[in-house]
Every structure is written in structure tokens, then in C-alpha cells.
Coordinates of C-alpha atoms in Angstrom, one line a residue:
X1 CA 28.2 4.8 13.0
X2 CA 26.2 4.8 16.8
X3 CA 24.0 2.1 17.8
X4 CA 21.1 3.8 16.8
X5 CA 21.9 5.1 13.4
X6 CA 22.7 1.2 12.8
X7 CA 20.0 -0.5 13.8
X8 CA 18.1 2.8 12.1
X9 CA 19.2 1.3 9.5
X10 CA 19.0 -2.1 9.9
X11 CA 15.6 -1.3 10.5
X12 CA 14.4 -0.2 7.6
X13 CA 15.8 -2.6 5.2
X14 CA 14.7 -5.6 7.4
X15 CA 10.9 -4.2 7.0
X16 CA 11.9 -3.3 3.2
X17 CA 12.7 -6.8 2.3
X18 CA 9.8 -7.9 4.1
X19 CA 7.2 -6.2 2.6
X20 CA 8.6 -6.3 -0.9
X21 CA 8.7 -10.1 -0.8
X22 CA 4.9 -9.5 0.7
X23 CA 3.4 -7.3 -2.7
X24 CA 6.5 -9.8 -4.4
X25 CA 4.1 -13.1 -3.8
X26 CA 0.8 -11.4 -4.6
X27 CA 1.9 -10.7 -8.2
X28 CA 1.4 -13.5 -10.1
X29 CA -1.9 -14.0 -9.8
X30 CA -2.0 -10.8 -12.1
X31 CA 0.5 -12.5 -14.4
X32 CA -0.9 -15.9 -14.7
X33 CA -4.1 -14.4 -16.2
X34 CA -3.8 -14.3 -19.5
X35 CA -2.0 -17.9 -19.5
X36 CA -4.7 -19.3 -17.9
X37 CA -7.0 -18.4 -20.2
X38 CA -4.8 -17.0 -23.4
X39 CA -6.5 -17.2 -26.8
X40 CA -5.6 -20.3 -28.8
X41 CA -6.4 -19.8 -32.1
X42 CA -2.8 -17.1 -32.1
X43 CA -1.1 -20.9 -30.6
X44 CA -2.1 -22.8 -33.6
X45 CA -3.9 -26.4 -34.1
X46 CA -5.2 -28.6 -31.3
X47 CA -3.2 -30.6 -30.7
X48 CA -5.7 -33.0 -28.7
X49 CA -8.1 -32.7 -32.0
X50 CA -11.1 -32.3 -28.9
X51 CA -14.1 -30.4 -29.9
X52 CA -14.0 -27.8 -27.1
X53 CA -11.0 -26.4 -30.2
X54 CA -11.5 -22.9 -29.2
X55 CA -10.4 -24.1 -25.6
X56 CA -7.7 -26.7 -25.8
X57 CA -5.1 -24.4 -24.3
X58 CA -7.2 -23.0 -21.4
X59 CA -6.1 -24.2 -17.8
X60 CA -9.7 -25.6 -16.7
X61 CA -11.7 -24.6 -14.5
X62 CA -10.8 -21.2 -16.4
X63 CA -11.8 -22.7 -19.8
X64 CA -15.6 -20.9 -20.2
X65 CA -17.3 -17.6 -21.3
X66 CA -17.4 -16.1 -18.0
X67 CA -13.7 -16.7 -17.0
X68 CA -13.4 -13.0 -15.6
X69 CA -15.9 -13.3 -13.2
X70 CA -13.6 -16.8 -13.0
X71 CA -10.6 -14.5 -12.2
X72 CA -12.6 -11.8 -10.4
X73 CA -13.6 -14.4 -7.5
X74 CA -10.2 -15.9 -7.6
X75 CA -9.2 -11.9 -7.2
X76 CA -11.6 -10.8 -4.4
X77 CA -11.4 -14.6 -2.2
X78 CA -8.5 -13.6 -1.4
X79 CA -9.2 -9.3 -1.2
X80 CA -11.8 -10.0 1.1
X81 CA -9.7 -12.5 4.0
X82 CA -7.0 -9.5 3.2
X83 CA -9.9 -6.6 4.1
X84 CA -11.6 -8.8 7.2
X85 CA -8.4 -9.9 9.1
X86 CA -6.8 -7.2 8.7
X87 CA -8.7 -5.0 11.0
X88 CA -8.0 -7.8 13.5
X89 CA -4.7 -7.8 12.4
X90 CA -3.4 -4.7 14.2
X91 CA -5.2 -6.2 17.2
X92 CA -3.1 -9.0 18.0
X93 CA 0.0 -7.1 16.4
X94 CA -0.7 -4.3 19.3
X95 CA -0.8 -8.0 21.4
X96 CA 2.0 -10.4 20.7
X97 CA 5.7 -9.9 19.9
X98 CA 5.8 -8.3 16.5
X99 CA 9.3 -10.1 15.8
X100 CA 7.6 -13.5 15.9
X101 CA 3.9 -11.7 14.3
X102 CA 5.6 -10.8 11.4
X103 CA 7.4 -13.7 10.4
X104 CA 4.9 -16.5 11.5
X105 CA 3.0 -14.8 8.7
X106 CA 5.6 -14.7 5.8
X107 CA 6.6 -17.9 6.8
X108 CA 2.9 -19.0 6.3
X109 CA 1.8 -16.6 2.8
X110 CA 5.3 -18.6 1.3
X111 CA 3.0 -22.0 1.8
X112 CA 0.4 -20.3 1.3
X113 CA 1.3 -19.1 -2.4
X114 CA 3.6 -22.1 -3.2
X115 CA 0.6 -24.4 -2.6
X116 CA -1.6 -22.1 -5.7
X117 CA 1.4 -23.5 -7.8
X118 CA 1.8 -26.4 -6.5
X119 CA -2.6 -27.1 -8.4
X120 CA -0.2 -27.1 -11.8
X121 CA 2.1 -29.5 -10.8
X122 CA -1.0 -31.5 -9.1
X123 CA -3.1 -31.1 -12.3
X124 CA -5.8 -29.4 -9.6
X125 CA -9.2 -28.4 -11.9
X126 CA -10.9 -27.2 -9.3
X127 CA -12.2 -23.9 -8.0
X128 CA -12.5 -24.8 -4.6
X129 CA -9.0 -25.1 -4.4
X130 CA -8.0 -21.7 -5.7
X131 CA -10.1 -20.5 -3.3
X132 CA -9.3 -21.9 -0.6
X133 CA -5.9 -21.2 -1.5
X134 CA -6.3 -17.7 -1.8
X135 CA -8.3 -16.9 0.9
X136 CA -6.0 -18.5 3.3
X137 CA -2.9 -16.2 1.4
X138 CA -5.7 -13.6 2.1
X139 CA -5.8 -14.0 5.7
X140 CA -2.0 -14.9 7.3
X141 CA -0.8 -11.2 4.7
X142 CA -2.0 -8.9 7.0
X143 CA 0.1 -9.6 9.4
X144 CA 2.8 -8.2 7.1
X145 CA 1.3 -4.1 6.9
X146 CA 0.8 -3.1 10.2
X147 CA 3.8 -5.1 11.8
X148 CA 6.2 -3.6 9.7
X149 CA 4.8 0.3 10.2
X150 CA 5.0 -0.3 13.7
X151 CA 8.5 -1.1 13.4
X152 CA 9.2 1.9 11.9
X153 CA 7.6 3.8 13.5
X154 CA 8.9 3.1 16.6
X155 CA 12.5 3.9 15.3
X156 CA 11.9 7.4 13.1
X157 CA 10.1 9.8 14.6
X158 CA 8.1 12.9 12.8
X159 CA 10.3 15.2 11.7
X160 CA 11.6 13.8 7.9
X161 CA 8.9 11.1 8.5
X162 CA 6.8 11.3 5.1
X163 CA 10.3 12.1 2.9
X164 CA 11.8 8.7 5.0
X165 CA 8.6 6.6 4.7
X166 CA 8.1 7.8 1.2
X167 CA 11.2 5.6 0.3
X168 CA 11.0 2.7 2.1
X169 CA 7.6 2.9 1.0
X170 CA 9.0 2.0 -3.0
X171 CA 8.7 -1.8 -1.7
X172 CA 5.1 -2.1 -2.5
X173 CA 6.3 -0.8 -6.1
X174 CA 9.3 -3.0 -5.7
X175 CA 8.1 -6.2 -4.6
X176 CA 5.2 -5.7 -7.8
X177 CA 8.4 -4.9 -10.4
X178 CA 10.4 -8.1 -9.0
X179 CA 6.9 -10.3 -8.9
X180 CA 5.6 -9.8 -12.2
X181 CA 9.7 -10.5 -13.6
X182 CA 10.2 -13.8 -12.3
X183 CA 6.4 -14.6 -12.7
X184 CA 6.8 -13.3 -16.6
X185 CA 9.8 -16.1 -16.5
X186 CA 7.6 -19.3 -16.1
X187 CA 4.6 -18.3 -17.3
X188 CA 4.4 -19.5 -20.2
X189 CA 6.3 -22.5 -19.8
X190 CA 5.8 -24.0 -16.5
X191 CA 3.5 -21.3 -14.6
X192 CA 3.2 -23.1 -11.6
X193 CA 6.9 -22.1 -11.1
X194 CA 5.8 -18.8 -10.8
X195 CA 4.2 -19.0 -7.6
X196 CA 6.3 -21.6 -6.1
X197 CA 9.8 -19.7 -6.0
X198 CA 7.6 -16.3 -4.2
X199 CA 6.5 -18.8 -2.3
X200 CA 10.2 -19.8 -1.2
X201 CA 11.9 -15.7 -1.5
X202 CA 9.2 -14.8 1.3
X203 CA 9.5 -17.9 3.5
X204 CA 13.5 -17.0 2.5
X205 CA 12.9 -13.4 4.1
X206 CA 10.5 -14.5 6.6
X207 CA 13.4 -16.4 8.5
X208 CA 16.0 -13.5 8.3
X209 CA 13.3 -11.0 9.8
X210 CA 13.2 -13.2 12.8
X211 CA 16.7 -13.7 13.9
X212 CA 17.6 -10.2 13.3
X213 CA 14.8 -7.6 13.5
X214 CA 14.6 -5.8 16.4
X215 CA 11.2 -4.1 17.7
X216 CA 11.7 -1.3 19.8
X217 CA 14.4 1.5 20.4
X218 CA 14.3 0.9 23.5
X219 CA 15.4 -3.1 22.6
X220 CA 18.8 -2.2 22.4
X221 CA 19.3 0.6 25.0
X222 CA 18.3 3.3 21.9
X223 CA 16.3 6.6 22.7
X224 CA 13.3 6.6 21.5
X225 CA 12.4 9.2 18.8
X226 CA 10.4 12.6 18.7
X227 CA 6.7 11.4 17.4
X228 CA 6.0 15.2 17.5
X229 CA 7.8 18.2 15.7
X230 CA 6.6 21.2 14.7
X231 CA 5.5 21.6 11.2
X232 CA 4.4 25.1 9.8
X233 CA 5.1 26.7 13.2
X234 CA 9.1 25.2 13.7
X235 CA 9.7 28.5 10.6
X236 CA 8.6 30.6 13.1
X237 CA 10.1 30.2 17.5
X238 CA 7.7 32.9 18.4
X239 CA 4.1 31.2 16.8
X240 CA 1.7 30.5 19.3
X241 CA -0.1 27.2 18.0
X242 CA -3.5 27.9 16.5
X243 CA -6.7 25.5 18.6
X244 CA -7.8 24.4 15.5
X245 CA -7.4 20.9 16.5
X246 CA -4.5 18.4 17.8
X247 CA -4.3 17.0 13.8
X248 CA -0.4 16.7 14.3
X249 CA -0.4 16.3 10.6
X250 CA -1.9 19.2 9.4
X251 CA 0.4 21.4 10.0
X252 CA -0.6 23.0 13.1
X253 CA 0.5 20.7 15.9
X254 CA 2.3 21.0 19.6
X255 CA 5.2 19.7 20.5
X256 CA 5.2 17.1 23.1
X257 CA 7.0 18.0 25.8
X258 CA 6.6 14.6 28.0
X259 CA 7.8 12.9 25.7
X260 CA 10.8 11.9 28.0
X261 CA 11.6 8.2 26.7
X262 CA 13.4 6.8 29.7
X263 CA 11.3 7.8 32.3
X264 CA 9.8 4.8 34.9
X265 CA 5.8 3.9 33.4
X266 CA 3.5 1.6 33.9
X267 CA 3.2 0.3 30.5
X268 CA 0.2 1.6 28.8
X269 CA -2.6 -0.5 27.9
X270 CA -3.3 -0.9 23.7
X271 CA -5.5 0.7 22.1
X272 CA -8.8 -0.5 21.9
X273 CA -10.7 -0.6 17.9
X274 CA -13.1 2.4 19.1
X275 CA -10.4 4.1 20.9
X276 CA -8.0 4.2 17.8
X277 CA -11.5 5.6 15.6
X278 CA -11.4 8.1 17.9
X279 CA -7.8 10.1 17.0
X280 CA -9.2 12.7 14.7
X281 CA -8.0 11.7 11.1
X282 CA -8.3 8.4 11.1
X283 CA -12.0 7.9 9.6
X284 CA -11.2 10.0 6.7
X285 CA -7.9 9.4 6.0
X286 CA -9.4 5.6 6.0
X287 CA -12.5 6.2 3.9
X288 CA -10.2 7.9 1.5
X289 CA -7.8 5.4 1.3
X290 CA -10.9 3.1 0.5
X291 CA -11.7 4.9 -3.3
X292 CA -7.6 5.0 -3.2
X293 CA -6.3 1.4 -3.0
X294 CA -9.6 0.6 -5.4
X295 CA -8.2 2.6 -8.3
X296 CA -4.9 0.3 -7.5
X297 CA -5.6 -3.0 -7.1
X298 CA -7.7 -2.8 -10.3
X299 CA -4.5 -1.8 -12.2
X300 CA -2.3 -4.0 -10.3
X301 CA -5.1 -7.3 -10.8
X302 CA -5.9 -6.5 -14.3
X303 CA -3.4 -4.1 -16.0
X304 CA -1.6 -6.4 -17.9
X305 CA -4.9 -8.1 -19.1
X306 CA -5.9 -4.7 -20.5
X307 CA -2.6 -4.4 -22.5
X308 CA -3.3 -7.8 -23.6
X309 CA -6.9 -7.0 -24.7
X310 CA -6.2 -4.0 -25.5
X311 CA -2.6 -3.7 -27.1
X312 CA -2.8 -7.1 -28.5
X313 CA 1.0 -7.8 -26.4
X314 CA 2.2 -11.6 -25.1
X315 CA 1.4 -12.3 -21.8
X316 CA 5.5 -11.9 -20.5
X317 CA 5.5 -8.3 -22.9
X318 CA 2.4 -7.3 -21.0
X319 CA 3.9 -7.7 -17.3
X320 CA 6.8 -6.5 -18.1
X321 CA 5.1 -3.2 -19.1
X322 CA 3.2 -3.6 -16.5
X323 CA 6.2 -2.6 -14.1
X324 CA 6.8 0.7 -15.5
X325 CA 3.4 1.8 -13.1
X326 CA 4.5 0.0 -9.9
X327 CA 7.6 2.1 -11.3
X328 CA 5.5 5.4 -11.6
X329 CA 4.6 4.9 -8.0
X330 CA 8.1 4.7 -6.6
X331 CA 8.4 8.4 -7.5
X332 CA 5.0 8.7 -6.6
X333 CA 5.5 8.3 -2.9
X334 CA 9.2 10.0 -2.7
X335 CA 7.6 13.0 -4.0
X336 CA 4.1 12.7 -2.2
X337 CA 6.3 12.4 1.2
X338 CA 9.1 15.3 0.3
X339 CA 6.1 17.3 -0.2
X340 CA 4.1 16.2 2.9
X341 CA 6.7 17.5 4.8
X342 CA 8.0 20.7 3.0
X343 CA 4.2 22.1 3.1
X344 CA 3.1 20.5 6.3
X345 CA 0.2 19.4 4.8
X346 CA -0.7 15.2 4.2
X347 CA -4.1 15.2 3.5
X348 CA -3.5 18.8 0.7
X349 CA -1.0 16.5 -0.7
X350 CA -3.4 13.5 -0.9
X351 CA -6.3 16.0 -2.5
X352 CA -3.9 17.9 -5.1
X353 CA -2.8 14.5 -7.1
X354 CA -6.1 12.6 -6.5
X355 CA -7.7 15.6 -8.7
X356 CA -4.8 15.6 -11.0
X357 CA -5.2 12.1 -11.1
X358 CA -8.9 11.5 -12.3
X359 CA -7.9 13.6 -16.1
X360 CA -5.2 11.1 -17.1
X361 CA -6.5 7.7 -16.4
X362 CA -9.2 9.2 -19.1
X363 CA -6.3 9.9 -20.7
X364 CA -4.8 6.9 -20.8
X365 CA -7.0 4.5 -21.7
X366 CA -7.3 6.7 -24.9
X367 CA -4.4 7.4 -26.0
X368 CA -1.7 5.3 -24.1
X369 CA -2.6 2.6 -26.4
X370 CA -1.7 4.8 -29.2
X371 CA 2.7 4.0 -29.4
X372 CA 4.7 2.2 -26.5
X373 CA 6.2 5.6 -26.3
X374 CA 2.5 7.1 -25.8
X375 CA 2.5 3.7 -23.2
X376 CA 5.4 4.1 -21.5
X377 CA 5.1 7.8 -20.4
X378 CA 0.6 7.6 -19.3
X379 CA 1.7 4.5 -17.4
X380 CA 5.0 6.2 -15.3
X381 CA 2.7 9.6 -14.9
X382 CA -0.8 7.4 -13.8
X383 CA 1.2 4.9 -11.3
X384 CA 2.8 8.0 -9.9
X385 CA -0.8 10.1 -9.5
X386 CA -2.7 6.8 -7.8
X387 CA -0.1 5.2 -5.8
X388 CA 1.9 8.3 -4.2
X389 CA -1.6 9.6 -2.2
X390 CA -2.2 5.6 -1.3
X391 CA 1.6 5.2 -0.6
X392 CA 1.6 8.4 1.8
X393 CA -2.1 7.8 4.0
X394 CA -0.7 4.1 4.5
X395 CA 2.5 5.0 5.9
X396 CA 3.8 8.3 6.9
X397 CA -0.4 8.9 7.7
X398 CA -0.4 6.3 9.8
X399 CA 2.8 6.9 11.2
X400 CA 1.4 10.5 12.3
X401 CA -1.8 9.3 13.1
X402 CA -1.0 6.1 15.7
X403 CA 1.6 8.4 17.7
X404 CA -0.9 11.3 17.8
X405 CA -0.2 13.2 20.2
X406 CA -3.8 12.5 21.7
X407 CA -2.3 9.4 23.0
X408 CA 0.0 11.5 25.2
X409 CA 2.9 8.5 25.1
X410 CA 0.7 5.4 24.6
X411 CA 3.0 4.2 21.5
X412 CA 0.9 0.9 21.6
X413 CA -1.1 2.7 18.4
X414 CA 0.4 2.3 15.5
X415 CA 0.2 -1.6 14.7
X416 CA -4.1 -1.3 15.8
X417 CA -4.0 2.6 13.6
X418 CA -2.0 1.1 10.9
X419 CA -4.6 -2.0 10.1
X420 CA -7.9 0.6 10.6
X421 CA -6.5 2.2 7.7
X422 CA -5.5 -0.3 5.5
X423 CA -8.0 -2.5 6.5
X424 CA -10.3 -0.2 4.9
X425 CA -8.7 0.2 2.4
X426 CA -8.4 -3.4 1.4
X427 CA -12.0 -3.1 1.1
X428 CA -12.0 -1.1 -2.2
X429 CA -8.7 -3.4 -2.9
X430 CA -11.4 -5.9 -2.6
X431 CA -14.6 -3.8 -4.7
X432 CA -12.0 -2.8 -7.3
X433 CA -10.5 -6.2 -8.9
X434 CA -14.1 -7.3 -8.4
X435 CA -16.0 -4.5 -9.5
X436 CA -13.7 -4.4 -12.8
X437 CA -14.8 -8.1 -13.8
X438 CA -18.0 -7.4 -13.7
X439 CA -18.0 -4.2 -15.9
X440 CA -14.9 -5.2 -18.3
X441 CA -17.9 -7.7 -20.2
X442 CA -19.2 -4.2 -20.8
X443 CA -16.0 -2.6 -22.7
X444 CA -12.8 -1.0 -20.8
X445 CA -13.9 2.1 -21.0
X446 CA -16.6 1.9 -18.5
X447 CA -14.1 0.3 -15.9
X448 CA -12.1 3.4 -16.3
X449 CA -15.1 5.9 -15.4
X450 CA -15.9 3.6 -12.2
X451 CA -11.6 4.7 -11.4
X452 CA -11.6 7.5 -12.0
X453 CA -15.4 8.3 -10.0
X454 CA -13.2 6.4 -7.0
X455 CA -10.3 9.1 -7.4
X456 CA -12.9 11.2 -7.1
X457 CA -14.6 10.7 -4.1
X458 CA -11.2 9.9 -2.2
X459 CA -10.4 13.3 -2.7
X460 CA -13.8 14.2 -1.6
X461 CA -13.6 12.5 2.5
X462 CA -10.4 15.2 2.8
X463 CA -12.2 18.1 2.6
X464 CA -12.7 18.1 5.9
X465 CA -8.8 18.1 6.5
X466 CA -7.5 20.4 3.6
X467 CA -10.4 22.6 4.9
X468 CA -8.4 22.6 8.7
X469 CA -5.1 22.7 7.4
X470 CA -5.7 26.0 5.1
X471 CA -7.0 27.5 8.4
X472 CA -3.9 26.3 10.3
X473 CA -1.6 27.6 7.0
X474 CA -4.0 30.6 7.2
X475 CA -3.0 31.5 10.2
X476 CA 0.5 30.8 10.7
X477 CA 1.3 33.2 8.5
X478 CA -1.1 36.0 10.2
X479 CA 1.0 35.1 13.3
X480 CA 3.7 35.4 11.1
X481 CA 2.8 38.8 9.7
X482 CA 2.3 39.8 13.3
X483 CA 5.0 39.5 14.1
X484 CA 7.2 41.2 11.0
X485 CA 5.0 44.3 12.4
X486 CA 5.8 43.6 16.1
X487 CA 9.4 43.8 14.9
X488 CA 9.5 46.7 12.7
X489 CA 7.5 48.7 15.7
X490 CA 10.4 47.4 18.0
X491 CA 13.2 49.0 15.5
X492 CA 11.2 52.5 14.8
X493 CA 10.6 52.7 18.9
X494 CA 14.3 51.8 19.3
X495 CA 15.3 54.8 16.2

């Protein structure tokens, strides 16, 4: 293979493994929750013969009636730290070597993930220990997403970015699935290993990335990709680009004719935070992701416990069944990327999937536990519709905006733009599990109503970009009809 193809493949594989291990290390907490506060009466008589017979098998401090609130505090400690750190992480990612930044973050993530599990072997029963470990882990895990998206964006142009990144983004769901299976293997015997083993895995992958990851094509004498290509207009070479705006993902972007990869020029400065916010589409997609990620992360952290409480499965069975949601997420991410590449409408693709997701969530809550077949089908469908828009925004959309034509070739914006979008989304990721912990005591129906409302809000926030895409399509069709009329008249004149 040509060297550029080999390096592209290597970059895809290494970044895929990297973020798979990130999510693999995040998933165990959702599996272990049901073991920290199980139904002790189902395990038989209390062997300790103490007065607290109803919670003798629970792990203190999660043995009280407020255990759901404490679980919500654990989730929130990680997610709030992650959301805050993400806004800062992209700025560092633009200014530090991505390879060092990513590898160092993975090693530290492995350390803090393992420390949570060591609380089992060290017999730690104080809440602050687990909270502090979660906060530290949330901060260091922010190194991952801006770094891997920047690396992939540096190597792959806009042409089929949606499909490539849709397939590549399956690392999120693959990591969740592997994390569930690995954590489930030890959850009932020694739940500490459910964290220690993923910690070792992410550390190992981080060391591999340190030695083999290539950040930029120029580092190995390869040409950078073309970031600005025509989408709708490419189907009609004579079409004139509309003046509706420079949003490259709205189906009307212009070709960047000044993309010469080897031109000697001054090294551009990294973009500022406010400068990134001024890129058209960044604010809308960031706010949309806030609500889309709220839904996704509520499922990530609470779905196994919901299945245990509603369908009355054991901890391991619930963990295994919850992986079907992530299987749906893989399919949804690929489908969203493929459709958005074909239509040129990233925002419209997201909106359609979000609109359909709302009634599907309602149906899953009401009929999803009627049988194992129904449960499997609904979990896959809901996973595809919920995670499809989330995957598209955090990958192809982030890369599109980070290499936006308004930046005039400045490649030092990918990490910052990615961090802003995912950081805003992470605020929703923090709110979702917290709200679920507060609302679930009033009934799971109310949790699902909250998720449906979030999906609707996510859709509404993209309305302006959807309108812009619709105008672009109308303009393209009008120009195409005009070209056909001119061609017909030319033929008639020739006759």
C-alpha cells in the first residue's frame, strides 16, 4: 500500500483502540452499582446475624436508603469534572504534542480507574475516597476525545468523513460492550477487578500509542487531505455556490482552492476559545449535543439498574442485556454518517433521528419488558436513534467545523472546536445521570419523560441550521432545473 494509506489505517486503528479503552474504563461503574446495593433478601439469611439484616450484603456507604442519590453523586463527580476539564483540554491539545497528551492521559486514566477498584481490596467504605477518584478520573479522561478526533481529522478529508467516522465512532459502543462484559465477569465475585482490569488495559493501549501514533501527515512526508469539498454542488459541476453562508456541512460549501499542502507559510496560531465559538454552527451543535448526550449518558449509567429493577434480572444478565443498546449505537452511528454524507445535511440527519427517538423511548418504557425478544429489539432501535446523532455531532460535525473554510487553512482548531462541542455535551452528560438519580425514586416513568423532553429540545436547537440546509437544497434544485432548461434550449437552437 502507499505509505499515506498505511498511515491512515494505522491512525484509525490506534485511535479506535484508544477511545475504546477510554469507554471500557468508564462502563464498570454502571455494572457494579447493582452489586454495591443488591437485594440481600434474595441471597438468603444474614450470615453476620446483625441488626441491619436488610442490607447486610451491601457495600457501605451505599447501604442506606439514599443509595440512588449516592450513585448519582458518583456519576456526577466524574461527569462534572469531565465537562469542566473538557473546555480546558482542547486548548492544551492544540498547544502540546497530541501523542504525549493522549498517552499521558490514558496512563493516568488507568491509574484512577484501578484505584476505584482497589477500594474493594483495601476495604474502603468512605464516600469521599470514591468521589475524589471519580473527579480525578473525569479530569484526566478529557485528554482523549479532542486528541483522537484531531488525529483522525488531520488524516481524513471531508469527502466521506461521515461514513468513515461513523464506522470509527463505533469505538464508543465497542468500549461500552467490552467494559460491560469485563466488569460483569467479576461483578459478583470480586467487583474490584471490574475496575482494575480495565485500568490495566487502557494503560497498555496508552503506551502503545506513545510509540506508534503519528499526529500529522507532514510528520511522515505525506500530503494533508482536502478538508473542503463540494457536497451538493459536486453533483453539478456548473452549479454556483449559494451565498447562504459558509457552513460546510449544510450542503452548500465552496471548494477551498488554497489548500496546497506544501506551501511554505507561517505556522498559524492556535485558535482562541471565542474564535472557535464564532465558527458558524459551533454553538447550535454544541447545545444540541448537550441534550443528546444527556439521554445517551443516562442510559450508559442507569440502564443496567433499570433492567434489574423493572425486568428483575440479575446483575450480570442486566449488564449483558444493556450491551444491546450499544450495538444499536454502532448501527446508528454508521447509518447517520452514511446518510449525512449522501445528503450533505448533517443537521437534518440528526433532527430526523431525534424526532423518531422520542416515541421509541416512550414505547421501550411501556412495552420493552414484555418479553426478551421485544426487549432486545427495542434496545437496539433506541440505541441507534439515541446514539446516532450523538455520534455524528462528536465526530464528523466536529471535524467539519474544526477545519471550517472560515479558518482559511488554519488546522490548529480541531482540538479546541471538538473540546467545546463535547464539553458542552458533557454538561448534559453530567445532568442526565444526576437527574435520573433524583427522579427515579418517584418512578421510572418520570425518568423517561425527562429523556423524551431532552430529545425534543435537542431537535429544536438545530432548527436554524436545518433551515439553512433546506435553503441550500432548494437553491441547488433550482440551479439544476435552470441548467436543464438551458441545455434543452441549446439543443433546440442547434436543431
